[in-house]
Structure formats: structure tokens, C-alpha cells
Amino acid sequence: QRFVLLAGPHKTASSETQLLITKLSKTNLTENFVWPRTPNGNIYFKQYAGLINNLIHEANNTQTKKEKKSKLFYINEFRSLWDQKKSIVIGAELLGTVSISPQFGENLIDGLLAMMPWEENGNDANNVYKNHFSKEHITVVLNFRMSRFDHLYSVSNQRKKMMKSKETFHDFVCSSNCSAPRYKLDLPVTNTLAQAAQFRRKGLNVVVIDMEGVARDGLDATHTVACEVLDLPCLNGEVKAKPIEKVFSPKEKKITVNNEEREKLEKILQSLDCSYSYLRSDKNFTILHESSVFRSCDHYEPISEEQSCEKMKDVLMCPHRSNKSLLHEISAKRASTIMTKDAQQQQLNKTRANVFQIQDNYDSGSQEFFYCYIYLAKGLIFFFLVWVLMFKIKKRGSFFGAPQMEGKRS
């Protein structure tokens, strides 16, 4: 026997998976697995969203009498099915909100565990016809989208649709409180590995469906859950008796982020994933159809969720970033300014030195030319005097004697 929780998260084909399982359950095609009915006896693929909200309200002391009655019904329903040796499967993407914060996640998981068919909830372990329930019977299934940016962008569009607003992706990221995320559709909702870590801290088995790997292998993530987790009869990776066709087709939406921003955001989100790489050595953590979940961890430094939030805001140049982020940016700018000023001063000093060197060279050269002119002038004067002297001697015969008379005496 097993108790399987389809925990989403949002925008990972979770609704389609829930719809497939409920359709199979209605037609008794889920073998030993049962999707428990609602208090009014119906089976609806979104019914457990209400139960998760119920548990959240209970943790916040806002649970209504109707919600208390509904919770008690499900406790009895789970116990009854378990006593019949039935395996149980339920699903709600709201379980993906366990990554909102450690305390929020712990409260939500504890609230859900309290509803399980433990002995104190009526499961008689001493009766040989009943099975003792333990955490080993629980398996949490999470879908993982390898393109971290695409997942985040899809969540932002879903939030926009739910809020019926004109909020852009930039608005979605910039309005997030990095230290206190909003409930439901906020940045941590896409942190599938943080959700896995939360469930593992509570001692639950976790199976992650690598959606990129599933597509690589030519399969469908919805049927992968049915075939490989629930072990239903399948042929070529699909449930043999398919009661439905694909009902949710992703709509192409115009991306309002440029390629440079997109690459930077993807790197940030993959760095965040690397902070959970320790899960690889956990024997109770399994990845089906693994492609490259931790492919970047040899190159990227792990960062925390709050750090990733701040870094994404920096990339998108959010106008109202945290003081921590702004101080970091101001410090960086100041350092850059100081470095620029130092570089400018060094360049100025270098230029001055060059000028002085040129001036020195010019002065030295000028002095050399001046002395050359003097020596040349002296040489010319000397040669002029020698020429005059030679001319005089030739004219008079001697420099001191009277000049000789030319011609015959009469």
C-alpha cells in the first residue's frame, strides 16, 4: 500500500496529471489506487486545493466550522480506504507552496501528516487485516521544469490571470518581497528542489519528474506519473485505457524580457538549484528521466533564495530594491567611481611626466644646438682671420715689412 501526494508545483502540467488520475479513478482504471471522494461524494481533480487551503487556515487560526468538518471527513475517508488495503493518491499544486518559507512549509506538511491513517486516527495496528501506516508508505511527486526562467515566466502569467491585472513580468519580480514572499504565486513557488528538501526534512520519500528528460525520451509527464509512480498498466509509456486526450495545451506568450536578461535570470535560478545538490546523495530522493537537473553546479556558485531574488531584481533594474541590494549597488558604484578617479589621476600624472620628459629633452636639445652654433661661429671667425692673414702676407711679402716694388729700376 502507498499514499501518493501529487504536489505540483504550479505550471508543471500538474492539473493535467490530476485530471488524468481522477478520470481513471472514476472508471475504476487505477488498479488498487483510489482518489478519495469529496464530502458530497464527487471526484474532482481540483478538490484537494480546498483541503490545502483548509490546512493553511488552520495553521493561521482562521479555520471555519465547515472547514473543520471537511477535514474530519477526509481523515475518516483516508482511514477507511487504508483499512480496505487500498492505496491512496491525492494532488494539489498548492502543496508547492511549502517552499514559501521553512516555517510555512513545516506547518502545512505537519497539518497534512496529521490527517494520515496513523494508529491514533483509527488504524488498528494489532489487527492482522490492517496495515500499520508509516512515513515509508508516503511518496511525494514533484514535476521539474529544466528551463527555470520559463517556469518562472509561466507562474507570473498565471498570477496575472488570477489577479485579473496588467502586471508584467518585471512587476511580478520587482513587487516580490525577498525576505517575506507572498502566499501562493510568488517566486518560491517555482523552486521545486526547495519543495523536495522540505518534504525530505519531514522524512517523506520524494520522486522528481524531470520534464525535459521525459520529453527527450519521447514521453508525456502526465502518463509518466501514472505509469512509473502509480505503476498502472501502460503501453509505450502511456496508460493503456486512456479516457481523455491532452486537455491543456500551452499557449505561446510573448516574452517581454530581452535575451541578455533572460540568460542572466536563468543563470541565477540554476545557481539557486545548486544549493540543493546535496539531495543527489539522498537515497530517498529520486529523479525519473534525469537529463541535467544539476548540470551547472560545477560552474555556478550556490546561492540562497533571498540572494537569487535580489540578484533578479538587480538584473531587471527594479526601482524599489531592498536596502541591502541598494547599498551593495551604491558601494559598487562608489568603488567604480574611486577606481575611475584613480585611473584618471594616474593617466594625468603619466601625461604630465611625458610632457616634462619632452620638455627636458627639448631643453637639452636646445642647449646642444646653442653650443654648436657658438663653436661654428668661432670656427668661421678663426678661418676668416687666417684667410685675412694669408692675404696680407701674400700682398706685402711679410706681415711687418714694407711692400716690395715691382718692375725695373730706372
mmCIF file of C-alpha atoms in Angstrom:
data_model
loop_
_atom_site.group_PDB
_atom_site.id
_atom_site.type_symbol
_atom_site.label_atom_id
_atom_site.label_comp_id
_atom_site.label_asym_id
_atom_site.label_seq_id
_atom_site.Cartn_x
_atom_site.Cartn_y
_atom_site.Cartn_z
ATOM 1 C CA GLN A 1 0.000 0.000 0.000
ATOM 2 C CA ARG A 2 1.081 3.533 -0.691
ATOM 3 C CA PHE A 3 -0.070 7.088 -0.125
ATOM 4 C CA VAL A 4 0.981 9.287 -3.074
ATOM 5 C CA LEU A 5 0.906 13.086 -2.958
ATOM 6 C CA LEU A 6 0.989 14.858 -6.332
ATOM 7 C CA ALA A 7 2.492 18.124 -5.110
ATOM 8 C CA GLY A 8 2.718 20.097 -8.360
ATOM 9 C CA PRO A 9 4.084 22.706 -8.321
ATOM 10 C CA HIS A 10 2.185 25.306 -10.335
ATOM 11 C CA LYS A 11 2.710 25.393 -14.119
ATOM 12 C CA THR A 12 4.245 21.925 -14.463
ATOM 13 C CA ALA A 13 1.342 20.013 -16.052
ATOM 14 C CA SER A 14 0.079 19.242 -12.534
ATOM 15 C CA SER A 15 -3.574 19.984 -13.378
ATOM 16 C CA GLU A 16 -3.438 17.662 -16.373
ATOM 17 C CA THR A 17 -1.928 14.902 -14.230
ATOM 18 C CA GLN A 18 -4.662 15.302 -11.613
ATOM 19 C CA LEU A 19 -7.335 15.258 -14.317
ATOM 20 C CA LEU A 20 -5.964 12.044 -15.816
ATOM 21 C CA ILE A 21 -5.877 10.277 -12.433
ATOM 22 C CA THR A 22 -9.392 11.382 -11.470
ATOM 23 C CA LYS A 23 -10.771 10.253 -14.829
ATOM 24 C CA LEU A 24 -9.104 6.883 -14.389
ATOM 25 C CA SER A 25 -10.363 6.640 -10.823
ATOM 26 C CA LYS A 26 -13.960 7.372 -11.853
ATOM 27 C CA THR A 27 -13.832 4.494 -14.317
ATOM 28 C CA ASN A 28 -12.039 2.130 -11.898
ATOM 29 C CA LEU A 29 -8.901 2.051 -14.042
ATOM 30 C CA THR A 30 -6.447 2.994 -11.313
ATOM 31 C CA GLU A 31 -5.948 -0.608 -10.144
ATOM 32 C CA ASN A 32 -5.507 -0.510 -6.360
ATOM 33 C CA PHE A 33 -5.170 3.282 -6.220
ATOM 34 C CA VAL A 34 -8.140 5.412 -5.174
ATOM 35 C CA TRP A 35 -8.668 9.153 -5.489
ATOM 36 C CA PRO A 36 -10.797 9.793 -2.354
ATOM 37 C CA ARG A 37 -14.170 11.425 -2.982
ATOM 38 C CA THR A 38 -15.377 14.792 -1.667
ATOM 39 C CA PRO A 39 -17.834 15.106 1.262
ATOM 40 C CA ASN A 40 -20.700 15.228 -1.270
ATOM 41 C CA GLY A 41 -19.498 12.040 -2.931
ATOM 42 C CA ASN A 42 -17.922 13.527 -6.063
ATOM 43 C CA ILE A 43 -14.459 13.198 -7.549
ATOM 44 C CA TYR A 44 -12.977 16.410 -8.886
ATOM 45 C CA PHE A 45 -9.388 16.991 -9.963
ATOM 46 C CA LYS A 46 -9.136 20.323 -8.110
ATOM 47 C CA GLN A 47 -10.882 19.214 -4.925
ATOM 48 C CA TYR A 48 -7.731 18.995 -2.785
ATOM 49 C CA ALA A 49 -6.840 22.646 -3.359
ATOM 50 C CA GLY A 50 -9.664 23.318 -0.901
ATOM 51 C CA LEU A 51 -8.185 20.882 1.624
ATOM 52 C CA ILE A 52 -4.730 22.524 1.427
ATOM 53 C CA ASN A 53 -6.313 25.943 1.923
ATOM 54 C CA ASN A 54 -8.156 24.408 4.868
ATOM 55 C CA LEU A 55 -4.850 23.368 6.465
ATOM 56 C CA ILE A 56 -3.334 26.797 5.839
ATOM 57 C CA HIS A 57 -6.303 28.435 7.531
ATOM 58 C CA GLU A 58 -5.935 26.009 10.452
ATOM 59 C CA ALA A 59 -2.266 26.988 10.872
ATOM 60 C CA ASN A 60 -3.314 30.649 10.850
ATOM 61 C CA ASN A 61 -6.194 30.040 13.303
ATOM 62 C CA THR A 62 -8.737 31.143 10.682
ATOM 63 C CA GLN A 63 -10.310 27.757 10.029
ATOM 64 C CA THR A 64 -14.121 27.819 9.790
ATOM 65 C CA LYS A 65 -16.535 25.237 11.255
ATOM 66 C CA LYS A 66 -17.267 23.999 7.733
ATOM 67 C CA GLU A 67 -13.557 23.501 7.087
ATOM 68 C CA LYS A 68 -13.141 21.604 10.377
ATOM 69 C CA LYS A 69 -15.988 19.307 9.375
ATOM 70 C CA SER A 70 -14.461 18.802 5.921
ATOM 71 C CA LYS A 71 -11.073 17.933 7.419
ATOM 72 C CA LEU A 72 -12.637 15.356 9.730
ATOM 73 C CA PHE A 73 -14.398 13.783 6.735
ATOM 74 C CA TYR A 74 -11.106 13.318 4.885
ATOM 75 C CA ILE A 75 -9.404 11.849 7.958
ATOM 76 C CA ASN A 76 -12.137 9.218 8.164
ATOM 77 C CA GLU A 77 -12.068 8.659 4.383
ATOM 78 C CA PHE A 78 -8.309 8.084 4.335
ATOM 79 C CA ARG A 79 -8.558 5.697 7.293
ATOM 80 C CA SER A 80 -11.428 3.768 5.732
ATOM 81 C CA LEU A 81 -9.649 3.302 2.389
ATOM 82 C CA TRP A 82 -6.400 2.307 4.087
ATOM 83 C CA ASP A 83 -8.227 -0.263 6.182
ATOM 84 C CA GLN A 84 -9.609 -1.691 2.934
ATOM 85 C CA LYS A 85 -5.989 -2.148 1.820
ATOM 86 C CA LYS A 86 -6.404 0.486 -0.843
ATOM 87 C CA SER A 87 -3.578 2.756 -1.954
ATOM 88 C CA ILE A 88 -4.427 6.461 -1.944
ATOM 89 C CA VAL A 89 -3.475 9.235 -4.360
ATOM 90 C CA ILE A 90 -4.350 12.896 -3.957
ATOM 91 C CA GLY A 91 -2.989 16.007 -5.632
ATOM 92 C CA ALA A 92 -2.893 19.786 -5.385
ATOM 93 C CA GLU A 93 -0.333 22.193 -6.809
ATOM 94 C CA LEU A 94 -0.862 24.272 -3.676
ATOM 95 C CA LEU A 95 1.410 21.768 -1.953
ATOM 96 C CA GLY A 96 4.164 23.507 -3.894
ATOM 97 C CA THR A 97 3.785 26.471 -1.557
ATOM 98 C CA VAL A 98 5.758 24.571 1.114
ATOM 99 C CA SER A 99 8.780 26.446 -0.279
ATOM 100 C CA ILE A 100 7.327 29.856 0.649
ATOM 101 C CA SER A 101 9.269 29.642 3.914
ATOM 102 C CA PRO A 102 10.602 26.873 6.172
ATOM 103 C CA GLN A 103 8.009 27.586 8.872
ATOM 104 C CA PHE A 104 5.117 27.857 6.424
ATOM 105 C CA GLY A 105 6.153 24.605 4.759
ATOM 106 C CA GLU A 106 6.573 22.773 8.046
ATOM 107 C CA ASN A 107 3.146 23.857 9.278
ATOM 108 C CA LEU A 108 1.499 22.761 6.030
ATOM 109 C CA ILE A 109 3.216 19.372 5.923
ATOM 110 C CA ASP A 110 2.510 18.722 9.616
ATOM 111 C CA GLY A 111 -1.140 19.553 9.063
ATOM 112 C CA LEU A 112 -1.353 17.083 6.181
ATOM 113 C CA LEU A 113 0.542 14.350 8.021
ATOM 114 C CA ALA A 114 -1.862 14.666 10.945
ATOM 115 C CA MET A 115 -4.647 13.517 8.602
ATOM 116 C CA MET A 116 -2.915 10.312 7.549
ATOM 117 C CA PRO A 117 -4.247 6.906 8.698
ATOM 118 C CA TRP A 118 -1.976 6.576 11.720
ATOM 119 C CA GLU A 119 -2.951 4.364 14.629
ATOM 120 C CA GLU A 120 -4.257 7.380 16.548
ATOM 121 C CA ASN A 121 -6.548 8.106 13.613
ATOM 122 C CA GLY A 122 -8.203 4.695 13.950
ATOM 123 C CA ASN A 123 -5.826 2.369 12.133
ATOM 124 C CA ASP A 124 -5.614 -0.622 14.465
ATOM 125 C CA ALA A 125 -2.089 -1.995 14.081
ATOM 126 C CA ASN A 126 -2.913 -5.016 16.226
ATOM 127 C CA ASN A 127 -5.476 -6.272 13.710
ATOM 128 C CA VAL A 128 -3.753 -8.575 11.207
ATOM 129 C CA TYR A 129 -6.139 -7.426 8.487
ATOM 130 C CA LYS A 130 -4.984 -3.841 8.803
ATOM 131 C CA ASN A 131 -1.612 -2.423 7.846
ATOM 132 C CA HIS A 132 0.496 -0.293 10.140
ATOM 133 C CA PHE A 133 0.891 3.100 8.487
ATOM 134 C CA SER A 134 4.276 4.863 8.472
ATOM 135 C CA LYS A 135 6.107 7.587 6.558
ATOM 136 C CA GLU A 136 7.639 4.878 4.417
ATOM 137 C CA HIS A 137 4.245 4.489 2.767
ATOM 138 C CA ILE A 138 4.196 8.138 1.622
ATOM 139 C CA THR A 139 5.630 9.274 -1.724
ATOM 140 C CA VAL A 140 5.651 12.917 -2.800
ATOM 141 C CA VAL A 141 5.762 13.535 -6.562
ATOM 142 C CA LEU A 142 7.097 16.838 -7.943
ATOM 143 C CA ASN A 143 7.454 17.928 -11.568
ATOM 144 C CA PHE A 144 10.636 19.803 -12.515
ATOM 145 C CA ARG A 145 10.893 22.165 -15.492
ATOM 146 C CA MET A 146 14.517 22.360 -16.598
ATOM 147 C CA SER A 147 14.153 25.829 -18.086
ATOM 148 C CA ARG A 148 13.979 27.696 -14.824
ATOM 149 C CA PHE A 149 13.208 31.012 -16.477
ATOM 150 C CA ASP A 150 10.307 29.566 -18.498
ATOM 151 C CA HIS A 151 8.803 28.141 -15.327
ATOM 152 C CA LEU A 152 9.062 31.468 -13.527
ATOM 153 C CA TYR A 153 7.619 33.327 -16.505
ATOM 154 C CA SER A 154 4.666 30.915 -16.661
ATOM 155 C CA VAL A 155 3.938 31.484 -12.976
ATOM 156 C CA SER A 156 3.990 35.257 -13.495
ATOM 157 C CA ASN A 157 1.441 34.908 -16.308
ATOM 158 C CA GLN A 158 -0.719 32.656 -14.135
ATOM 159 C CA ARG A 159 -0.652 35.223 -11.342
ATOM 160 C CA LYS A 160 -1.583 37.944 -13.821
ATOM 161 C CA LYS A 161 -4.533 35.851 -14.970
ATOM 162 C CA MET A 162 -5.704 35.046 -11.442
ATOM 163 C CA MET A 163 -5.374 38.640 -10.259
ATOM 164 C CA LYS A 164 -7.016 39.915 -13.469
ATOM 165 C CA SER A 165 -4.349 42.577 -13.663
ATOM 166 C CA LYS A 166 -1.955 44.035 -16.209
ATOM 167 C CA GLU A 167 1.058 43.085 -14.134
ATOM 168 C CA THR A 168 4.134 42.498 -16.284
ATOM 169 C CA PHE A 169 6.914 40.028 -15.563
ATOM 170 C CA HIS A 170 9.056 42.930 -14.347
ATOM 171 C CA ASP A 171 6.242 43.984 -11.988
ATOM 172 C CA PHE A 172 5.922 40.414 -10.738
ATOM 173 C CA VAL A 173 9.601 40.136 -9.814
ATOM 174 C CA CYS A 174 10.032 43.704 -8.599
ATOM 175 C CA SER A 175 6.972 43.569 -6.313
ATOM 176 C CA SER A 176 8.199 40.428 -4.553
ATOM 177 C CA ASN A 177 9.444 40.716 -1.000
ATOM 178 C CA CYS A 178 12.666 38.714 -0.994
ATOM 179 C CA SER A 179 12.661 38.183 2.777
ATOM 180 C CA ALA A 180 8.907 37.526 3.137
ATOM 181 C CA PRO A 181 7.388 36.009 -0.047
ATOM 182 C CA ARG A 182 3.680 36.229 -0.750
ATOM 183 C CA TYR A 183 1.436 33.241 -0.291
ATOM 184 C CA LYS A 184 0.629 31.155 -3.377
ATOM 185 C CA LEU A 185 2.020 32.517 -6.633
ATOM 186 C CA ASP A 186 5.341 34.082 -5.763
ATOM 187 C CA LEU A 187 8.962 33.412 -6.707
ATOM 188 C CA PRO A 188 9.496 30.414 -4.338
ATOM 189 C CA VAL A 189 6.618 28.525 -5.989
ATOM 190 C CA THR A 190 8.950 27.638 -8.873
ATOM 191 C CA ASN A 191 11.647 26.330 -6.519
ATOM 192 C CA THR A 192 10.870 22.637 -6.993
ATOM 193 C CA LEU A 193 14.051 21.450 -5.300
ATOM 194 C CA ALA A 194 13.333 23.567 -2.209
ATOM 195 C CA GLN A 195 9.958 21.822 -2.033
ATOM 196 C CA ALA A 196 11.701 18.448 -2.299
ATOM 197 C CA ALA A 197 14.055 19.468 0.514
ATOM 198 C CA GLN A 198 11.107 20.453 2.735
ATOM 199 C CA PHE A 199 9.394 17.103 2.268
ATOM 200 C CA ARG A 200 12.657 15.232 2.836
ATOM 201 C CA ARG A 201 13.230 17.103 6.106
ATOM 202 C CA LYS A 202 9.933 15.622 7.277
ATOM 203 C CA GLY A 203 11.149 12.134 6.352
ATOM 204 C CA LEU A 204 8.992 11.620 3.244
ATOM 205 C CA ASN A 205 10.083 9.867 0.049
ATOM 206 C CA VAL A 206 10.360 12.261 -2.901
ATOM 207 C CA VAL A 207 10.197 11.485 -6.628
ATOM 208 C CA VAL A 208 11.008 14.276 -9.095
ATOM 209 C CA ILE A 209 9.843 14.020 -12.707
ATOM 210 C CA ASP A 210 12.427 15.692 -14.948
ATOM 211 C CA MET A 211 10.114 17.067 -17.637
ATOM 212 C CA GLU A 212 12.986 17.801 -20.031
ATOM 213 C CA GLY A 213 14.192 14.234 -19.706
ATOM 214 C CA VAL A 214 10.658 12.913 -20.218
ATOM 215 C CA ALA A 215 10.346 14.936 -23.444
ATOM 216 C CA ARG A 216 13.786 13.767 -24.534
ATOM 217 C CA ASP A 217 12.619 10.176 -24.168
ATOM 218 C CA GLY A 218 9.503 10.872 -26.248
ATOM 219 C CA LEU A 219 7.094 10.521 -23.316
ATOM 220 C CA ASP A 220 4.428 12.596 -21.589
ATOM 221 C CA ALA A 221 4.930 13.753 -17.991
ATOM 222 C CA THR A 222 1.269 13.126 -17.162
ATOM 223 C CA HIS A 223 1.418 9.473 -18.156
ATOM 224 C CA THR A 224 4.877 9.088 -16.615
ATOM 225 C CA VAL A 225 3.329 9.665 -13.191
ATOM 226 C CA ALA A 226 0.592 7.120 -13.884
ATOM 227 C CA CYS A 227 2.920 4.513 -15.371
ATOM 228 C CA GLU A 228 6.127 4.839 -13.336
ATOM 229 C CA VAL A 229 4.923 6.135 -9.978
ATOM 230 C CA LEU A 230 1.459 4.568 -9.631
ATOM 231 C CA ASP A 231 2.516 1.509 -11.644
ATOM 232 C CA LEU A 232 -0.683 1.432 -13.685
ATOM 233 C CA PRO A 233 -0.848 -0.808 -16.797
ATOM 234 C CA CYS A 234 0.829 1.091 -19.620
ATOM 235 C CA LEU A 235 1.969 0.559 -23.181
ATOM 236 C CA ASN A 236 4.872 2.548 -24.657
ATOM 237 C CA GLY A 237 4.844 4.948 -21.724
ATOM 238 C CA GLU A 238 1.109 5.696 -21.813
ATOM 239 C CA VAL A 239 -1.837 4.384 -19.845
ATOM 240 C CA LYS A 240 -3.446 1.574 -21.841
ATOM 241 C CA ALA A 241 -7.020 2.674 -21.271
ATOM 242 C CA LYS A 242 -6.787 6.397 -21.992
ATOM 243 C CA PRO A 243 -10.089 8.018 -21.052
ATOM 244 C CA ILE A 244 -9.017 11.507 -22.139
ATOM 245 C CA GLU A 245 -6.800 13.225 -24.640
ATOM 246 C CA LYS A 246 -4.473 16.077 -23.836
ATOM 247 C CA VAL A 247 -6.700 18.806 -22.458
ATOM 248 C CA PHE A 248 -4.307 21.597 -21.607
ATOM 249 C CA SER A 249 -2.236 22.984 -24.454
ATOM 250 C CA PRO A 250 0.328 25.646 -23.517
ATOM 251 C CA LYS A 251 -0.290 28.964 -25.212
ATOM 252 C CA GLU A 252 2.642 30.810 -26.676
ATOM 253 C CA LYS A 253 3.056 34.116 -24.890
ATOM 254 C CA LYS A 254 5.243 36.965 -25.955
ATOM 255 C CA ILE A 255 8.336 37.157 -23.781
ATOM 256 C CA THR A 256 8.862 40.719 -22.527
ATOM 257 C CA VAL A 257 12.423 40.059 -21.377
ATOM 258 C CA ASN A 258 15.375 40.515 -23.709
ATOM 259 C CA ASN A 259 17.809 37.678 -24.352
ATOM 260 C CA GLU A 260 20.563 39.117 -22.173
ATOM 261 C CA GLU A 261 18.234 39.477 -19.184
ATOM 262 C CA ARG A 262 16.817 36.021 -19.812
ATOM 263 C CA GLU A 263 20.265 34.392 -19.804
ATOM 264 C CA LYS A 264 21.216 36.174 -16.589
ATOM 265 C CA LEU A 265 17.969 35.160 -14.869
ATOM 266 C CA GLU A 266 18.396 31.553 -15.986
ATOM 267 C CA LYS A 267 21.920 31.501 -14.533
ATOM 268 C CA ILE A 268 20.662 32.915 -11.230
ATOM 269 C CA LEU A 269 17.880 30.320 -10.953
ATOM 270 C CA GLN A 270 20.242 27.460 -11.800
ATOM 271 C CA SER A 271 22.654 28.741 -9.150
ATOM 272 C CA LEU A 272 19.751 28.557 -6.713
ATOM 273 C CA ASP A 273 19.124 24.926 -7.729
ATOM 274 C CA CYS A 274 22.763 24.148 -6.947
ATOM 275 C CA SER A 275 22.157 24.894 -3.273
ATOM 276 C CA TYR A 276 20.126 21.647 -3.189
ATOM 277 C CA SER A 277 22.675 19.460 -4.964
ATOM 278 C CA TYR A 278 23.191 17.555 -1.712
ATOM 279 C CA LEU A 279 19.900 15.778 -2.463
ATOM 280 C CA ARG A 280 21.700 13.705 -5.104
ATOM 281 C CA SER A 281 23.233 11.557 -2.378
ATOM 282 C CA ASP A 282 19.884 11.046 -0.605
ATOM 283 C CA LYS A 283 18.621 7.506 -1.224
ATOM 284 C CA ASN A 284 15.012 8.605 -0.620
ATOM 285 C CA PHE A 285 15.238 11.295 -3.300
ATOM 286 C CA THR A 286 14.764 10.032 -6.870
ATOM 287 C CA ILE A 287 14.788 11.786 -10.252
ATOM 288 C CA LEU A 288 12.986 9.996 -13.073
ATOM 289 C CA HIS A 289 14.306 10.537 -16.618
ATOM 290 C CA GLU A 290 17.066 12.769 -15.339
ATOM 291 C CA SER A 291 18.542 14.986 -18.007
ATOM 292 C CA SER A 292 20.700 17.642 -16.386
ATOM 293 C CA VAL A 293 18.997 18.936 -13.251
ATOM 294 C CA PHE A 294 22.300 19.847 -11.620
ATOM 295 C CA ARG A 295 24.201 20.395 -14.872
ATOM 296 C CA SER A 296 25.562 23.828 -13.948
ATOM 297 C CA CYS A 297 26.664 23.119 -10.403
ATOM 298 C CA ASP A 298 30.286 22.512 -11.435
ATOM 299 C CA HIS A 299 30.445 26.080 -12.743
ATOM 300 C CA TYR A 300 27.946 28.090 -10.679
ATOM 301 C CA GLU A 301 28.290 29.031 -7.039
ATOM 302 C CA PRO A 302 25.209 28.052 -4.967
ATOM 303 C CA ILE A 303 23.100 30.945 -3.711
ATOM 304 C CA SER A 304 20.136 31.241 -1.341
ATOM 305 C CA GLU A 305 16.566 32.012 -2.339
ATOM 306 C CA GLU A 306 16.792 35.539 -0.947
ATOM 307 C CA GLN A 307 20.042 36.138 -2.827
ATOM 308 C CA SER A 308 18.503 34.889 -6.061
ATOM 309 C CA CYS A 309 15.549 37.225 -5.568
ATOM 310 C CA GLU A 310 17.834 40.223 -5.017
ATOM 311 C CA LYS A 311 20.000 39.320 -7.992
ATOM 312 C CA MET A 312 16.967 39.019 -10.276
ATOM 313 C CA LYS A 313 15.807 42.452 -9.160
ATOM 314 C CA ASP A 314 19.243 43.828 -9.964
ATOM 315 C CA VAL A 315 19.123 42.318 -13.456
ATOM 316 C CA LEU A 316 15.713 43.864 -14.110
ATOM 317 C CA MET A 317 16.769 47.174 -12.505
ATOM 318 C CA CYS A 318 13.800 47.179 -10.139
ATOM 319 C CA PRO A 319 13.138 50.698 -8.797
ATOM 320 C CA HIS A 320 12.354 49.587 -5.239
ATOM 321 C CA ARG A 321 15.005 47.094 -4.336
ATOM 322 C CA SER A 322 15.913 46.216 -0.750
ATOM 323 C CA ASN A 323 18.287 48.400 1.239
ATOM 324 C CA LYS A 324 20.780 45.554 1.183
ATOM 325 C CA SER A 325 20.715 45.398 -2.600
ATOM 326 C CA LEU A 326 20.831 49.162 -2.995
ATOM 327 C CA LEU A 327 23.718 49.503 -0.547
ATOM 328 C CA HIS A 328 25.592 46.840 -2.462
ATOM 329 C CA GLU A 329 24.971 48.699 -5.717
ATOM 330 C CA ILE A 330 25.949 52.062 -4.196
ATOM 331 C CA SER A 331 29.138 50.530 -2.801
ATOM 332 C CA ALA A 332 29.913 49.022 -6.180
ATOM 333 C CA LYS A 333 29.304 52.366 -7.888
ATOM 334 C CA ARG A 334 31.459 54.176 -5.341
ATOM 335 C CA ALA A 335 34.227 51.650 -5.795
ATOM 336 C CA SER A 336 33.896 52.032 -9.545
ATOM 337 C CA THR A 337 33.980 55.834 -9.201
ATOM 338 C CA ILE A 338 37.047 55.704 -6.976
ATOM 339 C CA MET A 339 38.753 53.344 -9.385
ATOM 340 C CA THR A 340 37.847 55.661 -12.268
ATOM 341 C CA LYS A 341 39.215 58.689 -10.445
ATOM 342 C CA ASP A 342 42.391 56.827 -9.564
ATOM 343 C CA ALA A 343 42.777 55.746 -13.158
ATOM 344 C CA GLN A 344 42.186 59.300 -14.356
ATOM 345 C CA GLN A 345 44.769 60.659 -11.878
ATOM 346 C CA GLN A 346 47.282 58.025 -12.929
ATOM 347 C CA GLN A 347 46.705 58.887 -16.566
ATOM 348 C CA LEU A 348 47.080 62.598 -15.799
ATOM 349 C CA ASN A 349 50.318 62.004 -13.891
ATOM 350 C CA LYS A 350 51.591 59.869 -16.748
ATOM 351 C CA THR A 351 50.708 62.593 -19.247
ATOM 352 C CA ARG A 352 52.441 65.222 -17.129
ATOM 353 C CA ALA A 353 55.511 63.043 -16.851
ATOM 354 C CA ASN A 354 55.562 62.641 -20.611
ATOM 355 C CA VAL A 355 55.236 66.405 -21.055
ATOM 356 C CA PHE A 356 58.040 67.063 -18.595
ATOM 357 C CA GLN A 357 60.190 64.463 -20.328
ATOM 358 C CA ILE A 358 59.530 66.081 -23.669
ATOM 359 C CA GLN A 359 60.325 69.497 -22.178
ATOM 360 C CA ASP A 360 63.550 68.192 -20.693
ATOM 361 C CA ASN A 361 64.506 66.621 -23.976
ATOM 362 C CA TYR A 362 63.671 69.862 -25.763
ATOM 363 C CA ASP A 363 65.696 71.945 -23.310
ATOM 364 C CA SER A 364 68.625 69.559 -23.521
ATOM 365 C CA GLY A 365 68.476 69.570 -27.305
ATOM 366 C CA SER A 366 68.207 73.366 -27.416
ATOM 367 C CA GLN A 367 71.337 73.733 -25.292
ATOM 368 C CA GLU A 368 73.241 71.360 -27.546
ATOM 369 C CA PHE A 369 72.201 73.279 -30.664
ATOM 370 C CA PHE A 370 73.188 76.598 -28.993
ATOM 371 C CA TYR A 371 76.695 75.370 -28.223
ATOM 372 C CA CYS A 372 77.011 74.004 -31.748
ATOM 373 C CA TYR A 373 76.178 77.419 -33.138
ATOM 374 C CA ILE A 374 78.839 79.056 -30.895
ATOM 375 C CA TYR A 375 81.512 76.573 -31.920
ATOM 376 C CA LEU A 376 80.585 77.026 -35.567
ATOM 377 C CA ALA A 377 80.767 80.797 -35.275
ATOM 378 C CA LYS A 378 84.148 80.609 -33.576
ATOM 379 C CA GLY A 379 85.409 78.312 -36.305
ATOM 380 C CA LEU A 380 84.213 80.674 -39.017
ATOM 381 C CA ILE A 381 85.846 83.634 -37.313
ATOM 382 C CA PHE A 382 89.067 81.683 -36.934
ATOM 383 C CA PHE A 383 89.097 80.694 -40.627
ATOM 384 C CA PHE A 384 88.279 84.291 -41.609
ATOM 385 C CA LEU A 385 91.229 85.638 -39.609
ATOM 386 C CA VAL A 386 93.553 83.034 -41.093
ATOM 387 C CA TRP A 387 92.363 83.998 -44.581
ATOM 388 C CA VAL A 388 92.995 87.712 -43.884
ATOM 389 C CA LEU A 389 96.443 86.941 -42.543
ATOM 390 C CA MET A 390 97.358 84.864 -45.555
ATOM 391 C CA PHE A 391 96.103 87.539 -47.925
ATOM 392 C CA LYS A 392 98.181 90.205 -46.176
ATOM 393 C CA ILE A 393 101.345 88.150 -46.302
ATOM 394 C CA LYS A 394 100.884 87.488 -49.941
ATOM 395 C CA LYS A 395 100.270 91.142 -50.653
ATOM 396 C CA ARG A 396 103.275 92.642 -48.753
ATOM 397 C CA GLY A 397 105.654 89.755 -48.647
ATOM 398 C CA SER A 398 105.779 89.884 -44.915
ATOM 399 C CA PHE A 399 103.397 90.777 -42.287
ATOM 400 C CA PHE A 400 105.676 93.541 -40.768
ATOM 401 C CA GLY A 401 107.875 94.648 -43.705
ATOM 402 C CA ALA A 402 107.189 97.281 -46.373
ATOM 403 C CA PRO A 403 105.792 96.022 -49.597
ATOM 404 C CA GLN A 404 108.361 95.307 -52.428
ATOM 405 C CA MET A 405 108.321 97.488 -55.652
ATOM 406 C CA GLU A 406 107.610 95.592 -58.784
ATOM 407 C CA GLY A 407 109.371 96.295 -62.206
ATOM 408 C CA LYS A 408 112.929 97.538 -63.193
ATOM 409 C CA ARG A 409 114.894 100.420 -61.651
ATOM 410 C CA SER A 410 115.385 103.465 -63.781
#
